[in-house]
Structure formats: C-alpha cells, structure tokens
Short mmCIF file of C-alpha atoms in Angstrom, two decimals:
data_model
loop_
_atom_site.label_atom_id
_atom_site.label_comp_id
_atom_site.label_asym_id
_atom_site.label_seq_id
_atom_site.Cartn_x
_atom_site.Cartn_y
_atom_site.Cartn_z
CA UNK A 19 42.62 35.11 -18.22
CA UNK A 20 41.71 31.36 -17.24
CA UNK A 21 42.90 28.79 -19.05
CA UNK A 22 40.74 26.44 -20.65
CA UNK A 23 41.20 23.96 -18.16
CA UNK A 24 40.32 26.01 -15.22
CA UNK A 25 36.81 26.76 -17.41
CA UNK A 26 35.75 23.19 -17.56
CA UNK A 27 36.40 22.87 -13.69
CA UNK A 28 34.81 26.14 -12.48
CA UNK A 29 32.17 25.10 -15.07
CA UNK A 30 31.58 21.16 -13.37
CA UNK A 31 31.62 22.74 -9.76
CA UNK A 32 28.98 25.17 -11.19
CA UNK A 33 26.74 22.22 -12.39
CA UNK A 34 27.02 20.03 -9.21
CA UNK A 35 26.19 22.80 -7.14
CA UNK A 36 23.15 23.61 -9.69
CA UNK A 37 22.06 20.30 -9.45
CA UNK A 38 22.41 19.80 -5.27
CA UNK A 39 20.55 22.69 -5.50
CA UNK A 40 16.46 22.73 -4.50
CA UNK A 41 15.75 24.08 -8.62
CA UNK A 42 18.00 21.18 -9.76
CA UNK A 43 17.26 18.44 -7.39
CA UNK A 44 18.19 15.26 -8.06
CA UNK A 45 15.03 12.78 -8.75
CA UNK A 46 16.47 9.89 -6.58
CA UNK A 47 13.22 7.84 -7.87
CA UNK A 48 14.95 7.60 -11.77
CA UNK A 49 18.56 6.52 -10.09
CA UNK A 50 17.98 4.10 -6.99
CA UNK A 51 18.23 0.11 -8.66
CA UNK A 52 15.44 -2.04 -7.03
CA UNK A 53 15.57 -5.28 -7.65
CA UNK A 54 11.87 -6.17 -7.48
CA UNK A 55 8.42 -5.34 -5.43
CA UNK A 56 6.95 -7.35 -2.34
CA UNK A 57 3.46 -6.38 -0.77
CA UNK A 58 1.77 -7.78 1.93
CA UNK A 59 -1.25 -6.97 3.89
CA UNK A 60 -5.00 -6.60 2.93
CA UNK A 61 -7.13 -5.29 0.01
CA UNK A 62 -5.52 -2.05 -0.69
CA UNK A 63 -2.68 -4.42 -2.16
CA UNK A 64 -4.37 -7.71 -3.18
CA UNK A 65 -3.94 -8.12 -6.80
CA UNK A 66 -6.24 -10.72 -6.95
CA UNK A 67 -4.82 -13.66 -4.40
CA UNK A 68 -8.08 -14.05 -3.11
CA UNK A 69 -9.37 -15.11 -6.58
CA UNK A 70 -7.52 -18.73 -5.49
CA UNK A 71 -8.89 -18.80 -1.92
CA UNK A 72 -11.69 -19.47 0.08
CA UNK A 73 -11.96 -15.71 1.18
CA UNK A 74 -15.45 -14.03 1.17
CA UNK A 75 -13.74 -10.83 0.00
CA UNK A 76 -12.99 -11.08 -3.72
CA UNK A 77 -12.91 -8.32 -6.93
CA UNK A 78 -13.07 -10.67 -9.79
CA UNK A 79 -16.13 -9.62 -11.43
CA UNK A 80 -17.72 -6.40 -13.38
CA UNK A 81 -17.53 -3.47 -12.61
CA UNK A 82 -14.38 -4.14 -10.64
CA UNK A 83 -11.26 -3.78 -13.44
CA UNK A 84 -13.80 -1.80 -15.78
CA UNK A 85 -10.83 0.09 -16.90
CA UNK A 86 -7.85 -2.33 -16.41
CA UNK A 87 -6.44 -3.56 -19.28
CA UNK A 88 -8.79 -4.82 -21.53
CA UNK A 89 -11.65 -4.30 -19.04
CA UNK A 90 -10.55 -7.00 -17.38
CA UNK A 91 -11.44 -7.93 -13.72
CA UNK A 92 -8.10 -9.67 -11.98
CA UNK A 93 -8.84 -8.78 -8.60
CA UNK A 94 -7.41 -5.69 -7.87
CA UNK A 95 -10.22 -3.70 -5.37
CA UNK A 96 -10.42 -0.68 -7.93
CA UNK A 97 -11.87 -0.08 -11.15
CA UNK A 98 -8.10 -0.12 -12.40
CA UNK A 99 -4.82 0.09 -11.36
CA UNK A 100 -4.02 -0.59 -7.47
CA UNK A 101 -1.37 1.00 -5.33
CA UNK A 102 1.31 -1.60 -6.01
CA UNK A 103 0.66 -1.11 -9.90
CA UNK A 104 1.67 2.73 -9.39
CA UNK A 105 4.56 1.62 -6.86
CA UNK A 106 5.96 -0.90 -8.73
CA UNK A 107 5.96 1.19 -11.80
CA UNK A 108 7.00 4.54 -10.25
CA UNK A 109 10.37 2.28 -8.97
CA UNK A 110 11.33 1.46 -12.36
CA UNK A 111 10.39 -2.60 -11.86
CA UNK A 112 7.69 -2.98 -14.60
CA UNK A 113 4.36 -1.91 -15.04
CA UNK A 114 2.11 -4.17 -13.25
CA UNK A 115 2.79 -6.03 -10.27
CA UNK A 116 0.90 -9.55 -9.93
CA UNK A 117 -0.38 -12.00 -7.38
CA UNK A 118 1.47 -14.54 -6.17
CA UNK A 119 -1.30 -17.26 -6.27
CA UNK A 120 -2.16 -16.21 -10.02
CA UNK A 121 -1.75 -20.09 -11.90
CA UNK A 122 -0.34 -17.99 -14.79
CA UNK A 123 2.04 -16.47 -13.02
CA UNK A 124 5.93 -16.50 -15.19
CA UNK A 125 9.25 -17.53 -13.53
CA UNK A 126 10.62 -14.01 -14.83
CA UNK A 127 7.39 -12.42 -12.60
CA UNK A 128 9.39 -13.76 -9.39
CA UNK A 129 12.31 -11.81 -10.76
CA UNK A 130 10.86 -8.75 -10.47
CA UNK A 131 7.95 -9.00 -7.34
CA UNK A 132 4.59 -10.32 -6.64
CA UNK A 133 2.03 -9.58 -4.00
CA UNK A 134 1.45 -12.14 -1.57
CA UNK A 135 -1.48 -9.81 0.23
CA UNK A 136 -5.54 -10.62 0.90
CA UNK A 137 -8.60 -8.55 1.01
CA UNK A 138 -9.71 -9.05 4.32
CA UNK A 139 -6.49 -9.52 6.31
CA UNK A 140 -5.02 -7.59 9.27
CA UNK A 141 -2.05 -7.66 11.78
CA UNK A 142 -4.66 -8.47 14.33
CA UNK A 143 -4.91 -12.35 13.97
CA UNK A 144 -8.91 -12.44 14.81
CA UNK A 145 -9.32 -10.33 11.69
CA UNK A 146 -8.76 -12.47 8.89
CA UNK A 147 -11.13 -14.73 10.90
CA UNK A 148 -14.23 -13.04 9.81
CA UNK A 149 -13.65 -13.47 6.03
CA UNK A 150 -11.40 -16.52 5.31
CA UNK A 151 -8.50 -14.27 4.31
CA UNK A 152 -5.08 -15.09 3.94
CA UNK A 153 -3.72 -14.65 7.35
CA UNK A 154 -0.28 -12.50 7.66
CA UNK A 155 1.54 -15.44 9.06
CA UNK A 156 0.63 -17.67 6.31
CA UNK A 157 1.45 -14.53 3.69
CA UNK A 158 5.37 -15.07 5.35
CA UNK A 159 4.65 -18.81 4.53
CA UNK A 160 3.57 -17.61 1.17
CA UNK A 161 7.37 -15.65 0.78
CA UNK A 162 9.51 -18.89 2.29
CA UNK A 163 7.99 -20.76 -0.88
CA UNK A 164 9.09 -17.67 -2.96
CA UNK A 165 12.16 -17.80 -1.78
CA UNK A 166 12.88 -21.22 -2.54
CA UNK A 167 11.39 -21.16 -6.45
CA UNK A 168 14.12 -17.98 -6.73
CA UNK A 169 16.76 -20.23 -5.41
CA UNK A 170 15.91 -23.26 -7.87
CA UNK A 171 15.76 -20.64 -10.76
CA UNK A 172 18.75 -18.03 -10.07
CA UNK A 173 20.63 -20.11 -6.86
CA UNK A 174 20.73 -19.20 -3.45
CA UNK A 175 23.75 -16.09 -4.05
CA UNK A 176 21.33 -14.16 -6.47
CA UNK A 177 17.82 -15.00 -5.26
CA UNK A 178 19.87 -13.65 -1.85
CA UNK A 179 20.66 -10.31 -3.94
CA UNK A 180 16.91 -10.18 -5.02
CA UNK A 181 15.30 -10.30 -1.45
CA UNK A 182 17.96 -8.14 -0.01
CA UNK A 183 17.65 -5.33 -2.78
CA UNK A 184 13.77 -5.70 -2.95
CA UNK A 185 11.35 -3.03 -1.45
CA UNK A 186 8.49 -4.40 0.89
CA UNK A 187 5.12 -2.39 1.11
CA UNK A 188 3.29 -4.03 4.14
CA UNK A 189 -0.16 -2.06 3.94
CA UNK A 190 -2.64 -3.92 6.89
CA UNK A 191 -4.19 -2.32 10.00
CA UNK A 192 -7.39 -1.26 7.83
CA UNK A 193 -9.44 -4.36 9.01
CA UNK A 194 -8.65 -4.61 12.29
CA UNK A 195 -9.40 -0.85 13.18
CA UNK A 196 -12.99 -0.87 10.84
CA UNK A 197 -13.92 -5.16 11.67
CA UNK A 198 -12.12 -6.21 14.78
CA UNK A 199 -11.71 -2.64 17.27
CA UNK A 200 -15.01 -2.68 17.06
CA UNK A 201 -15.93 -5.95 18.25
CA UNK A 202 -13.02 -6.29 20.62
CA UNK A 203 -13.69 -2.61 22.28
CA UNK A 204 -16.31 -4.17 24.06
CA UNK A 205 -13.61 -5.84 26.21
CA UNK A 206 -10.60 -3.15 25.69
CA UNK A 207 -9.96 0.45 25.06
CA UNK A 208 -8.25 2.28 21.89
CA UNK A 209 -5.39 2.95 23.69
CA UNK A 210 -4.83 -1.04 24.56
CA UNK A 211 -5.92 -2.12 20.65
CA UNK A 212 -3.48 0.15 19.39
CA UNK A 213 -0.77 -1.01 21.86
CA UNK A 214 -1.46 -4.53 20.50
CA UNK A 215 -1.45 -3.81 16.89
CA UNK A 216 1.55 -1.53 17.23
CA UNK A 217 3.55 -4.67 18.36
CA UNK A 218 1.99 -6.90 15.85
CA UNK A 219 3.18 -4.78 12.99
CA UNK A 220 6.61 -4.36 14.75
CA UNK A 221 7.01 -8.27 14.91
CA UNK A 222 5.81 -8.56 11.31
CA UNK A 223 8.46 -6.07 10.39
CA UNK A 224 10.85 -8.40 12.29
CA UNK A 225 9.85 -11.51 10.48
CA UNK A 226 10.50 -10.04 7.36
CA UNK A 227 14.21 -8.75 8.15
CA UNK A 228 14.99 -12.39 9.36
CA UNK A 229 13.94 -13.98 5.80
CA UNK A 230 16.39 -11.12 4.47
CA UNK A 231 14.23 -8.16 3.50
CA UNK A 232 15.90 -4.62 4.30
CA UNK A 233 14.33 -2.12 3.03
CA UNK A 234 10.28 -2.43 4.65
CA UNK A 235 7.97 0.42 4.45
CA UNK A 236 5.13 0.21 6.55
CA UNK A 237 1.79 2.47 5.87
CA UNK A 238 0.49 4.53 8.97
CA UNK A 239 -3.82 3.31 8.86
CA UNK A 240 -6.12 5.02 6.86
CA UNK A 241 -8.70 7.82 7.85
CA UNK A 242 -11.23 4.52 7.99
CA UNK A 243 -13.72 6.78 9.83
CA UNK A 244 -13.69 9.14 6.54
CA UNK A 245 -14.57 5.76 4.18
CA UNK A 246 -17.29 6.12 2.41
CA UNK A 247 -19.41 2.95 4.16
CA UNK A 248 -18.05 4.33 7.48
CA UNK A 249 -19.94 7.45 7.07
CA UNK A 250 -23.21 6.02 6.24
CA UNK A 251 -23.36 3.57 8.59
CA UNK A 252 -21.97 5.85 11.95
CA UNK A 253 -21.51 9.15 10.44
CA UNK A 254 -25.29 10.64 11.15
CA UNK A 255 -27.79 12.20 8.99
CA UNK A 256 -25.32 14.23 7.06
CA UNK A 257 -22.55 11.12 6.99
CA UNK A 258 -19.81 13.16 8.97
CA UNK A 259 -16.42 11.45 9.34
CA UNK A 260 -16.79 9.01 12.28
CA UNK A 261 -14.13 10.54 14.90
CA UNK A 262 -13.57 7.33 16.87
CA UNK A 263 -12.45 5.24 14.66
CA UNK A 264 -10.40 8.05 13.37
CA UNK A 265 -8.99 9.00 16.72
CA UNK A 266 -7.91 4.99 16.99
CA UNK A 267 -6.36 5.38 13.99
CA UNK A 268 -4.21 8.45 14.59
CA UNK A 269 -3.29 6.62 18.08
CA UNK A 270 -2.08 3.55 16.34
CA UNK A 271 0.17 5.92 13.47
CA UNK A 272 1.61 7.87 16.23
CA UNK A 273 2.57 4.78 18.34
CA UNK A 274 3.99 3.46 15.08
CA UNK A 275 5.82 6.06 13.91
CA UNK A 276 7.32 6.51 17.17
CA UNK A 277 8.70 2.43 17.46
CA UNK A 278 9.57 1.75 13.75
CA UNK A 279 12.81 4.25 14.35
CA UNK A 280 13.70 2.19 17.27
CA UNK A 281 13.08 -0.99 16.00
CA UNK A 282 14.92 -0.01 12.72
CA UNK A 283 18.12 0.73 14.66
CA UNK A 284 18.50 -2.53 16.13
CA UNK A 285 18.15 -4.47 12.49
CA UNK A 286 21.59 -4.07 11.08
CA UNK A 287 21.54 -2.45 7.71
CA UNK A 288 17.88 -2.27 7.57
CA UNK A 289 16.09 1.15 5.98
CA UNK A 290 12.81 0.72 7.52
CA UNK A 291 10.07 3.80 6.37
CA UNK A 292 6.70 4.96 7.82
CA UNK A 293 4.69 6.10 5.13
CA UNK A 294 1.98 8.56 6.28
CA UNK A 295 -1.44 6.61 4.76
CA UNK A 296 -3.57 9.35 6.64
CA UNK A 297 -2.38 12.28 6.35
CA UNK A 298 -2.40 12.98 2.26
CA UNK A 299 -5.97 11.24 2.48
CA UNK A 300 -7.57 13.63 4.65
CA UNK A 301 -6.05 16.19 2.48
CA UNK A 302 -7.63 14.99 -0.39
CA UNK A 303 -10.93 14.46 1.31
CA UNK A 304 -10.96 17.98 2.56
CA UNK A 305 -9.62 19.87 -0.10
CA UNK A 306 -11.15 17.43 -4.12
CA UNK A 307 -10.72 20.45 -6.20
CA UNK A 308 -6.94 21.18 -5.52
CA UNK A 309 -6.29 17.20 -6.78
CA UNK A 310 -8.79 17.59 -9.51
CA UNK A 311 -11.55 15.52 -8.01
CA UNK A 312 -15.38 16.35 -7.15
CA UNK A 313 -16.25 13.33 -4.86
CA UNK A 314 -14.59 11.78 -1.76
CA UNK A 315 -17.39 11.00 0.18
CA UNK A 316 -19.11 8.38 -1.78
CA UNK A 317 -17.88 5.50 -4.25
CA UNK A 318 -18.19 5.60 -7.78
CA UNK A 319 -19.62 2.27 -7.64
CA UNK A 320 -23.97 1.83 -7.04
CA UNK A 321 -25.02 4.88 -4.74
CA UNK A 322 -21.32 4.71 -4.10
CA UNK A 323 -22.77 4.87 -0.13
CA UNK A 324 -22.33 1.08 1.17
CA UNK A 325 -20.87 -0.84 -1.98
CA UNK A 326 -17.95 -3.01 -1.97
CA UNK A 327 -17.22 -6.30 -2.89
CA UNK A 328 -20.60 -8.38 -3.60
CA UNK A 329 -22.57 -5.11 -3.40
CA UNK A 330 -20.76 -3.68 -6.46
CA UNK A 331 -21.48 -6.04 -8.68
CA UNK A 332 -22.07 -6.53 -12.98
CA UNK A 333 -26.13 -4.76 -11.72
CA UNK A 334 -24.38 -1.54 -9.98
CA UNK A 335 -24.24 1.88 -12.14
CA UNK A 336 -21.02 3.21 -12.01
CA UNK A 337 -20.46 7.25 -11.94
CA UNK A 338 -19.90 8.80 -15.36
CA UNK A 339 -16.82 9.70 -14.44
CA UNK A 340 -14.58 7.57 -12.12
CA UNK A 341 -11.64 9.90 -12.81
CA UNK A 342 -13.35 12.31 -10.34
CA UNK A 343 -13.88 10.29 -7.53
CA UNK A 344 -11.37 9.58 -5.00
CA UNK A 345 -13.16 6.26 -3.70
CA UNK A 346 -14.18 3.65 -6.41
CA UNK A 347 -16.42 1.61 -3.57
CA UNK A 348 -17.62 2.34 -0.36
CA UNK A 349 -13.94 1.31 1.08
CA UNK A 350 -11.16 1.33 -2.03
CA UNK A 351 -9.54 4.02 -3.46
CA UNK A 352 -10.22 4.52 -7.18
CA UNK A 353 -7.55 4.26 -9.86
CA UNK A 354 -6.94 7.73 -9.84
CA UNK A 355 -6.94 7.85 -5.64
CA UNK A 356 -4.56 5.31 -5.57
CA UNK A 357 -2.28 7.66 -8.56
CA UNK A 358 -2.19 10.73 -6.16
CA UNK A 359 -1.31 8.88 -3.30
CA UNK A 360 1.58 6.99 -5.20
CA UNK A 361 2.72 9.82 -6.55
CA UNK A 362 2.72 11.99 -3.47
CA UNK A 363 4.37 9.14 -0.84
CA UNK A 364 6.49 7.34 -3.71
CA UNK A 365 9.22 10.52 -3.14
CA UNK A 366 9.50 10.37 0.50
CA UNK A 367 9.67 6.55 0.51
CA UNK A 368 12.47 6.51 -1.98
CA UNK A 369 14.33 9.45 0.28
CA UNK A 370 13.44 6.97 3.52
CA UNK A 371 14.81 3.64 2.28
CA UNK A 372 17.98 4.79 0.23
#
C-alpha cells in the first residue's frame, strides 16, 4: 500500500510529465514577462508616425481604420488593427500599440512600447528617399529620445530594465526589394542587392543591441512579387505572381537567416529571432479556404488591383466583406491578414527569444 505521501509525489511527477508533454504543452506566450513593445521599419508597422511628417505615404483618412475603434483612421495601413496591435496584445503588454510621434501620446504609453516605424522606409538608405519617410537611422534617433523621457520618468536603473526586457519587431526590406531593386538593378544584380541589404539589416540589428535592446526579431521580406499591385502591374494578363522580385526576396531571407545566428552569438546575452514573413504568406495565398478567406489576390479596397495610400481614398468601394480578404490594399495586409500571421509567428517568436 503507498502511503499518502508517496500519492501526492507519484501524483506531481505524473502532472509535470503531463504537462512537458506535446497534449499538455506549456503556452510559453501566457508566462514569459515583457516589459513593453518596440517596432521599427516601414508601413506594415507604422501606426500612424507618418501622420506628423512630411512623408507622401500616409493612412489617415477613410476607408483606412473603417473598422478601428470607432471607425477611426490613426494611420495604421489596414482597415483595422496592424501587426504590432496583434503582437503587442498576443505578449500580454496592452491592447494597442501607438506611434511614437502621436502629440497625445501618455508617459505610461512609453512604459509599455511605441512604434517609432514609417510607411515608406527601408534598410536600403535610397529608399526612404523616394517618399520623405522616416529614415531607419533617424528611427534609432527617434529611440535615443525615448530613452531619455524613460530615464526622466522611471531613472536610468528601471528605464535600463525596460529596454533590456522589451521585444523589438524590426519589419523593413519591403521597399527596397518592390521601390529601390528595381531602380538600382539597372546597375547591380539580385545577388549583390541582397548582399547589401543583408548587411544593412545586420548593422541595424547591431545598433539596437548597443542602445541595450536584447531580444530583436527581425522579419524575413515578404512574397512582394505576390502583392496585389505587383501582379497587375508585372504579373501578365492573368496577374501571376512576379517571380523576380520573389526570387530576390527568397535570396535576401536565406542570406538572413543564415547571418542573424552568427551575428547573434557574438552579442552577449542577446536572443535574436528570424521570423519567416514569406513563408506563412504564400501559404495563405495558395491555399484562402484552409484560413477562411476567398481573396488574396486583390485588395479589399477600390478594384482592390492598384490601390494604396491616395488611391484608396473616402471615393473607393470597399468589398462587402473585408474579413475575407487577406490584402486590405493593393500592398497591406487586412486586419484579419495581419491576425493569422500574428497568430501563426507570435509562438515561434516567443520559443526564439526566451
């Protein structure tokens, strides 16, 4: 007979091994502490910086926010929610996450993360050029202010704990490979673009560990050649993905995802994580039904076939139904695009940077 105290032990190595098991995994998501949510980069995580700038890309007008809160345009490139809303949320920070530029912007929003990203920006430093965006190097200016307001409202020690136990989404080759490849590959080949933007994001990554971040996760480029204004400008009669610029972009993930390992072992106590921004796209392109979609070849916004930005304006129809469209213009993910992504990357990035 066992005695009662041998039950509760056989009984607590029985539910430790139940829950190390793969039917009672651990959700690491609902028990990692982050501190607070930094993005940098282009549109895909503007939240509405570029309303406060000189930058010809802005989404501060009808239809764009349609279903926000309130119906309320802030910016965001989507009819609603943006990837850093879903990431910020899905880390247990808060619900929304906010631009750093916004004038109505709280001290206790510092606390917790801001975006310091612009529509229209790229590693490549020709590629904010062409639209007035906020460069990268000035977005790093952007988080040296940040810093110092975190100091004068917590001190130096805790704004130190806040950097260091912050996640950083940099999300930013998207321009370069759809504005500036194509310009520059007059002059150089994918293979040499790619080289260059491979060390340009690797630098970035570098800046950001010397101002004290530790945990960076950098997103692989997008299928741009599967975007909706791609494949009516270069995709033919029947608006086929455009291989090339696809091809370019799979050249520049590979070369990235083969350095960021490297450079992450030579940044003391650094997690740095390649999130796969191709991949899960194509899969939703190719396969709508399985994610409960019916359109990823056109935006939900006007003909949905070469909209975006001052194209998609308060005069564009919208679909019926933006729910079932992956793209919300002819470049930006819709609010529910930019929900399946979060919620299919969000558990790998956790597992990569704790």
């Amino acid at each position: 007979m066992l005695r009662s105290i041998d039950k509760v032990i056989l009984f607590c190595i029985y539910a430790l091994l139940h829950l190390c098991s793969s039917e009672g995994k651990i959700n690491k998501q609902e028990i990692v502490s982050v501190s607070a949510l930094l993005t940098f980069g282009d549109s895909f995580v503007d939240q509405g910086n570029n309303n406060y700038n000189a930058a010809i890309g802005k989404a501060n007008y009808l239809p764009y926010g349609k279903d926000f809160m309130g119906g309320k345009p802030t910016g965001r490139f989507s009819n609603g929610k943006s990837l850093p809303d879903f990431f910020v949320e899905g880390l247990g920070v808060k619900e929304y996450l906010p631009a750093y530029l916004d004038p109505f912007l709280q001290d206790d929003d510092l606390l917790t993360g801001v975006s310091f990203a612009s529509g229209g920006s790229g590693y490549d430093p020709v590629t904010p050029r062409f639209s007035s965006a906020i460069p990268l190097s000035d977005q790093l200016n952007m988080f040296k202010q940040y810093i110092g307001k975190l100091e004068t409202k917590v001190g130096e020690e805790a704004a130190m704990d806040i950097i260091t136990n912050s996640v950083y989404l940099v999300v930013a080759s998207t321009n370069d490979l759809i504005i500036t490849f194509p310009l520059r590959g007059i002059l150089t080949d994918a293979t040499e673009y790619d080289t260059m933007l491979t060390n340009l994001t690797l630098s970035f990554v570098q800046d950001l560990y010397k101002l004290g971040a530790r945990k960076i996760a950098v997103f692989s480029a997008p299928p741009v050649g599967c975007f909706p204004l791609e494949r009516t400008l270069f995709g033919g009669v029947l608006r086929m993905c455009v291989e090339n610029l696809n091809a370019a972009a799979r050249l520049y993930n590979n070369m990235l995802k083969q350095q960021l390992p490297i450079l992450e072992s030579n940044l003391p106590q650094s997690r740095v994580a390649f999130v796969d921004f191709y991949n899960p796209l194509i899969d939703i392109i190719n396969n709508p039904q399985k994610y409960g979609l019916e359109n990823t070849n056109r935006g939900c916004c006007g003909t949905g076939l070469v909209e975006v930005i001052y194209l998609c304006n308060k005069l564009s129809r919208t679909c019926p139904d933006d729910s079932k469209f992956l793209f919300w213009d002819s470049i930006h993910l819709s609010e529910i695009g930019c929900n399946i992504f979060a919620n299919q990357s969000l558990p790998g990035l956790v597992d990569s940077l704790f």
